[in-house]
Amino acid sequence: MSAHSVDGIGMTSRRTRQRLIDRLREKGIDHPRVLQAMADTPRHLFVDEALASRAYEDAALPIGYQQTISQPYVVARMTQSLITTVKKHTRVLEIGTGCGYQTMVLSRLVNLVYSVERIGPLQVRARDLLYDLKVRNVYLRHGDGFDGWPENGPYTGILLTAAPSQVPDALYEQLAVGGAMVLPEGDRHAQRLITITRTADGYERFEGAWVNFVPMVSGKI
Ligand code: SAH
């Protein structure tokens, strides 16, 4: 991959990207490192070439297999919740790698990212792209996120990019004391952003904005 394609031109240029960052700031994203991570992540490379000119619109876009790349505002919002709830993240588990966009944003902000994707071809595509983009602190697995990734836990942060109807038990267990989990929870029609923190005494739950994610589905394909 050439530096030229990472930098982008025209509708994918740094300038177009900066307009998206201004928009995120207007919508309440104020954490400087989160804004920087969003600015540094070339979203146009995570979507099909035919959609690259729309990559810096604040909208979800299709990535194949009936899945979507999340809306930048929602990626920034969830990332900001995760980052501001915990003082220092050593390891973060993401469920739903998809094209790897949210994965790369996280990789700029925490030491290690572990990410699980159930659809094999999406996982392979994300792996190759993140490798080309020289993202080296990310470990990817083809598996079912309902099981989490127990071998590397507990995690200071867990972020889901697909919506379960209820938080899976395995993920509660793999959250470190002092850690935070951010997810969309609900059915296909009504989901809310939830933040769960784990203290020495148990779990605390905060309910946030209404959102619209693809459902979390069990089993890998
Ligand atoms: N993180 C992506 C969003 C991808 S959409 C981004 O940055 O844009 C959500 C992803 O979650 C899809 O790729 C879907 O296949 C995956 N997914 C759904 N259920 C899952 C499960 N049980 N385990 C792992 N991944 C799952």
Tab-separated table of C-alpha atoms and ligand atoms in Angstrom:
chain	number	residue	atom	x	y	z
A	1	MET	CA	0.000	0.000	0.000
A	2	SER	CA	1.468	3.365	-0.990
A	3	ALA	CA	1.650	6.383	1.300
A	4	HIS	CA	-0.447	8.116	-1.334
A	5	SER	CA	-3.400	5.799	-0.748
A	6	VAL	CA	-3.136	6.194	3.033
A	7	ASP	CA	-3.105	9.985	2.731
A	8	GLY	CA	-5.947	10.042	0.215
A	9	ILE	CA	-6.849	12.710	-2.341
A	10	GLY	CA	-9.983	14.732	-3.076
A	11	MET	CA	-12.898	13.309	-1.112
A	12	THR	CA	-10.497	11.148	0.923
A	13	SER	CA	-7.859	13.805	1.617
A	14	ARG	CA	-6.659	15.031	5.011
A	15	ARG	CA	-8.754	18.137	4.515
A	16	THR	CA	-11.975	16.195	3.997
A	17	ARG	CA	-11.105	14.119	7.047
A	18	GLN	CA	-10.576	17.255	9.088
A	19	ARG	CA	-14.134	18.335	8.288
A	20	LEU	CA	-15.388	15.097	9.816
A	21	ILE	CA	-13.308	15.780	12.933
A	22	ASP	CA	-14.837	19.286	13.200
A	23	ARG	CA	-18.274	17.710	12.946
A	24	LEU	CA	-17.485	15.199	15.717
A	25	ARG	CA	-16.300	18.048	17.927
A	26	GLU	CA	-19.547	19.932	17.295
A	27	LYS	CA	-21.470	16.815	18.324
A	28	GLY	CA	-19.679	16.650	21.674
A	29	ILE	CA	-16.555	14.553	21.156
A	30	ASP	CA	-13.997	16.566	23.094
A	31	HIS	CA	-11.250	14.138	24.086
A	32	PRO	CA	-8.137	15.271	22.171
A	33	ARG	CA	-6.606	11.808	21.836
A	34	VAL	CA	-9.885	10.338	20.582
A	35	LEU	CA	-10.182	13.108	17.971
A	36	GLN	CA	-6.556	12.523	16.974
A	37	ALA	CA	-7.107	8.762	16.636
A	38	MET	CA	-10.151	9.439	14.428
A	39	ALA	CA	-8.109	11.860	12.295
A	40	ASP	CA	-5.271	9.343	11.922
A	41	THR	CA	-7.451	6.417	10.829
A	42	PRO	CA	-7.909	6.306	7.021
A	43	ARG	CA	-11.577	5.224	6.915
A	44	HIS	CA	-11.585	5.263	3.089
A	45	LEU	CA	-9.336	2.185	3.089
A	46	PHE	CA	-11.792	0.217	5.255
A	47	VAL	CA	-14.661	0.458	2.749
A	48	ASP	CA	-15.017	-0.780	-0.795
A	49	GLU	CA	-13.292	1.461	-3.352
A	50	ALA	CA	-16.659	2.351	-4.877
A	51	LEU	CA	-17.691	3.892	-1.534
A	52	ALA	CA	-14.377	5.617	-0.731
A	53	SER	CA	-15.691	9.058	-1.699
A	54	ARG	CA	-18.334	8.701	1.035
A	55	ALA	CA	-15.956	7.426	3.708
A	56	TYR	CA	-15.771	10.755	5.575
A	57	GLU	CA	-19.510	11.282	5.739
A	58	ASP	CA	-20.795	10.655	9.242
A	59	ALA	CA	-22.753	7.568	8.210
A	60	ALA	CA	-22.649	3.785	8.439
A	61	LEU	CA	-21.765	2.090	5.114
A	62	PRO	CA	-22.050	-1.518	3.900
A	63	ILE	CA	-18.953	-3.763	4.094
A	64	GLY	CA	-20.499	-6.951	2.666
A	65	TYR	CA	-21.991	-10.035	4.366
A	66	GLN	CA	-24.907	-7.808	5.474
A	67	GLN	CA	-22.622	-5.949	7.889
A	68	THR	CA	-21.723	-2.277	8.138
A	69	ILE	CA	-18.807	-0.077	9.096
A	70	SER	CA	-20.110	1.898	12.067
A	71	GLN	CA	-20.952	5.594	11.900
A	72	PRO	CA	-17.833	7.643	12.858
A	73	TYR	CA	-19.732	9.578	15.538
A	74	VAL	CA	-20.787	6.362	17.246
A	75	VAL	CA	-17.240	4.938	17.049
A	76	ALA	CA	-15.909	8.153	18.611
A	77	ARG	CA	-18.635	8.242	21.286
A	78	MET	CA	-18.061	4.633	22.389
A	79	THR	CA	-14.290	5.037	22.284
A	80	GLN	CA	-14.520	8.189	24.369
A	81	SER	CA	-16.725	6.436	26.967
A	82	LEU	CA	-14.269	3.559	27.203
A	83	ILE	CA	-11.225	5.831	27.479
A	84	THR	CA	-12.653	8.277	30.002
A	85	THR	CA	-14.190	5.655	32.318
A	86	VAL	CA	-10.886	3.864	33.025
A	87	LYS	CA	-7.647	5.673	33.883
A	88	LYS	CA	-5.303	3.380	31.998
A	89	HIS	CA	-6.224	0.611	29.605
A	90	THR	CA	-3.717	-2.197	29.286
A	91	ARG	CA	-5.809	-4.602	27.225
A	92	VAL	CA	-9.079	-4.106	25.435
A	93	LEU	CA	-11.336	-6.765	23.925
A	94	GLU	CA	-13.461	-5.820	20.919
A	95	ILE	CA	-16.339	-8.028	19.777
A	96	GLY	CA	-17.138	-7.583	16.056
A	97	THR	CA	-13.966	-6.680	14.140
A	98	GLY	CA	-15.897	-6.183	10.901
A	99	CYS	CA	-13.584	-4.267	8.570
A	100	GLY	CA	-11.262	-3.341	11.455
A	101	TYR	CA	-12.005	0.390	11.548
A	102	GLN	CA	-12.964	0.639	15.225
A	103	THR	CA	-10.088	-1.769	15.945
A	104	MET	CA	-7.554	0.645	14.465
A	105	VAL	CA	-9.035	3.627	16.327
A	106	LEU	CA	-8.675	1.674	19.603
A	107	SER	CA	-5.140	0.595	18.741
A	108	ARG	CA	-4.030	4.244	18.839
A	109	LEU	CA	-5.308	4.689	22.378
A	110	VAL	CA	-4.575	1.527	24.380
A	111	ASN	CA	-1.642	-0.879	24.755
A	112	LEU	CA	-3.167	-4.034	23.298
A	113	VAL	CA	-6.371	-4.753	21.404
A	114	TYR	CA	-7.880	-8.237	21.058
A	115	SER	CA	-10.702	-8.450	18.549
A	116	VAL	CA	-13.059	-11.306	17.684
A	117	GLU	CA	-15.090	-11.625	14.446
A	118	ARG	CA	-17.506	-14.440	13.581
A	119	ILE	CA	-17.412	-14.033	9.757
A	120	GLY	CA	-14.188	-15.594	8.429
A	121	PRO	CA	-13.713	-13.553	5.208
A	122	LEU	CA	-14.225	-10.237	7.057
A	123	GLN	CA	-11.693	-11.299	9.671
A	124	VAL	CA	-9.104	-12.145	6.993
A	125	ARG	CA	-9.677	-8.841	5.174
A	126	ALA	CA	-9.303	-6.847	8.411
A	127	ARG	CA	-6.151	-8.768	9.330
A	128	ASP	CA	-4.496	-8.015	5.971
A	129	LEU	CA	-5.446	-4.332	6.009
A	130	LEU	CA	-4.319	-3.724	9.595
A	131	TYR	CA	-1.040	-5.451	8.752
A	132	ASP	CA	-0.558	-3.197	5.700
A	133	LEU	CA	-1.331	-0.159	7.853
A	134	LYS	CA	1.414	-1.305	10.255
A	135	VAL	CA	-0.938	-1.675	13.187
A	136	ARG	CA	1.044	-4.075	15.361
A	137	ASN	CA	-0.647	-4.036	18.787
A	138	VAL	CA	-3.783	-5.845	17.650
A	139	TYR	CA	-4.567	-9.575	17.867
A	140	LEU	CA	-7.468	-10.914	15.810
A	141	ARG	CA	-9.418	-14.107	16.193
A	142	HIS	CA	-12.060	-15.828	14.088
A	143	GLY	CA	-14.561	-16.906	16.735
A	144	ASP	CA	-17.846	-16.336	18.519
A	145	GLY	CA	-17.800	-13.220	20.666
A	146	PHE	CA	-20.397	-14.701	23.016
A	147	ASP	CA	-17.430	-16.652	24.440
A	148	GLY	CA	-15.206	-13.567	24.651
A	149	TRP	CA	-11.500	-14.449	24.458
A	150	PRO	CA	-10.803	-15.964	27.879
A	151	GLU	CA	-7.106	-16.781	27.345
A	152	ASN	CA	-6.028	-13.121	27.329
A	153	GLY	CA	-8.372	-11.685	29.936
A	154	PRO	CA	-9.282	-10.073	32.172
A	155	TYR	CA	-9.641	-6.903	30.098
A	156	THR	CA	-9.584	-3.321	31.331
A	157	GLY	CA	-12.021	-2.547	28.543
A	158	ILE	CA	-14.543	-4.495	26.450
A	159	LEU	CA	-16.310	-2.904	23.476
A	160	LEU	CA	-19.040	-4.560	21.404
A	161	THR	CA	-19.850	-3.348	17.896
A	162	ALA	CA	-22.827	-5.693	17.431
A	163	ALA	CA	-25.864	-5.659	19.715
A	164	PRO	CA	-26.752	-8.607	21.983
A	165	SER	CA	-30.204	-8.647	23.587
A	166	GLN	CA	-28.413	-8.997	26.937
A	167	VAL	CA	-24.769	-8.726	27.988
A	168	PRO	CA	-23.208	-12.215	27.596
A	169	ASP	CA	-22.084	-13.827	30.886
A	170	ALA	CA	-18.608	-14.611	29.548
A	171	LEU	CA	-17.993	-10.899	28.965
A	172	TYR	CA	-18.997	-9.972	32.521
A	173	GLU	CA	-16.496	-12.568	33.736
A	174	GLN	CA	-13.673	-11.346	31.493
A	175	LEU	CA	-13.968	-7.718	32.589
A	176	ALA	CA	-11.223	-6.715	35.071
A	177	VAL	CA	-12.104	-5.105	38.388
A	178	GLY	CA	-11.837	-1.379	37.664
A	179	GLY	CA	-12.622	-2.011	33.997
A	180	ALA	CA	-15.431	-0.803	31.746
A	181	MET	CA	-17.551	-2.411	29.033
A	182	VAL	CA	-19.380	-0.354	26.389
A	183	LEU	CA	-22.010	-1.928	24.145
A	184	PRO	CA	-25.251	-1.491	22.264
A	185	GLU	CA	-27.882	-3.658	23.971
A	186	GLY	CA	-31.364	-4.516	22.791
A	187	ASP	CA	-33.265	-6.087	19.928
A	188	ARG	CA	-33.123	-5.224	16.230
A	189	HIS	CA	-35.425	-2.221	16.636
A	190	ALA	CA	-34.469	-0.611	19.935
A	191	GLN	CA	-30.967	-0.579	21.361
A	192	ARG	CA	-29.269	1.630	23.892
A	193	LEU	CA	-25.614	2.340	24.503
A	194	ILE	CA	-24.763	0.806	27.856
A	195	THR	CA	-21.657	1.303	29.980
A	196	ILE	CA	-20.936	-1.308	32.625
A	197	THR	CA	-18.176	-0.879	35.180
A	198	ARG	CA	-16.841	-3.556	37.483
A	199	THR	CA	-15.930	-2.668	41.050
A	200	ALA	CA	-14.656	-4.875	43.867
A	201	ASP	CA	-18.300	-5.279	44.946
A	202	GLY	CA	-19.925	-6.053	41.619
A	203	TYR	CA	-21.135	-4.291	38.497
A	204	GLU	CA	-22.640	-0.878	37.832
A	205	ARG	CA	-24.721	-0.058	34.798
A	206	PHE	CA	-25.342	3.249	33.002
A	207	GLU	CA	-27.798	3.629	30.139
A	208	GLY	CA	-27.088	6.083	27.323
A	209	ALA	CA	-28.365	7.112	23.903
A	210	TRP	CA	-30.536	5.078	21.552
A	211	VAL	CA	-28.488	3.528	18.711
A	212	ASN	CA	-28.827	1.236	15.757
A	213	PHE	CA	-26.309	-1.618	15.352
A	214	VAL	CA	-26.335	-4.945	13.542
A	215	PRO	CA	-27.387	-7.747	15.915
A	216	MET	CA	-24.848	-9.969	17.641
A	217	VAL	CA	-25.304	-13.473	16.245
A	218	SER	CA	-23.953	-16.670	17.794
A	219	GLY	CA	-21.677	-19.186	16.038
A	220	LYS	CA	-18.893	-18.488	13.557
A	221	ILE	CA	-19.066	-18.851	9.775
B	1	SAH	N1	-16.284	-2.727	14.270
B	1	SAH	C1	-16.811	-2.520	12.934
B	1	SAH	C2	-18.307	-2.731	12.898
B	1	SAH	C3	-18.643	-4.015	12.308
B	1	SAH	S1	-20.362	-4.411	12.322
B	1	SAH	C4	-16.461	-1.137	12.466
B	1	SAH	O1	-15.478	-0.597	12.922
B	1	SAH	O2	-17.084	-0.577	11.636
B	1	SAH	C5	-20.426	-5.612	13.603
B	1	SAH	C6	-19.614	-6.863	13.387
B	1	SAH	O3	-19.913	-7.738	14.471
B	1	SAH	C7	-19.934	-7.631	12.109
B	1	SAH	O4	-18.780	-7.810	11.369
B	1	SAH	C8	-20.483	-8.957	12.629
B	1	SAH	O5	-20.150	-10.079	11.823
B	1	SAH	C9	-19.830	-9.064	13.996
B	1	SAH	N2	-20.485	-9.978	14.919
B	1	SAH	C10	-21.815	-10.187	15.118
B	1	SAH	N3	-22.002	-11.140	16.047
B	1	SAH	C11	-20.775	-11.540	16.463
B	1	SAH	C12	-20.301	-12.517	17.402
B	1	SAH	N4	-21.133	-13.302	18.097
B	1	SAH	N5	-18.974	-12.659	17.555
B	1	SAH	C13	-18.101	-11.905	16.858
B	1	SAH	N6	-18.471	-10.980	15.947
B	1	SAH	C14	-19.793	-10.796	15.748
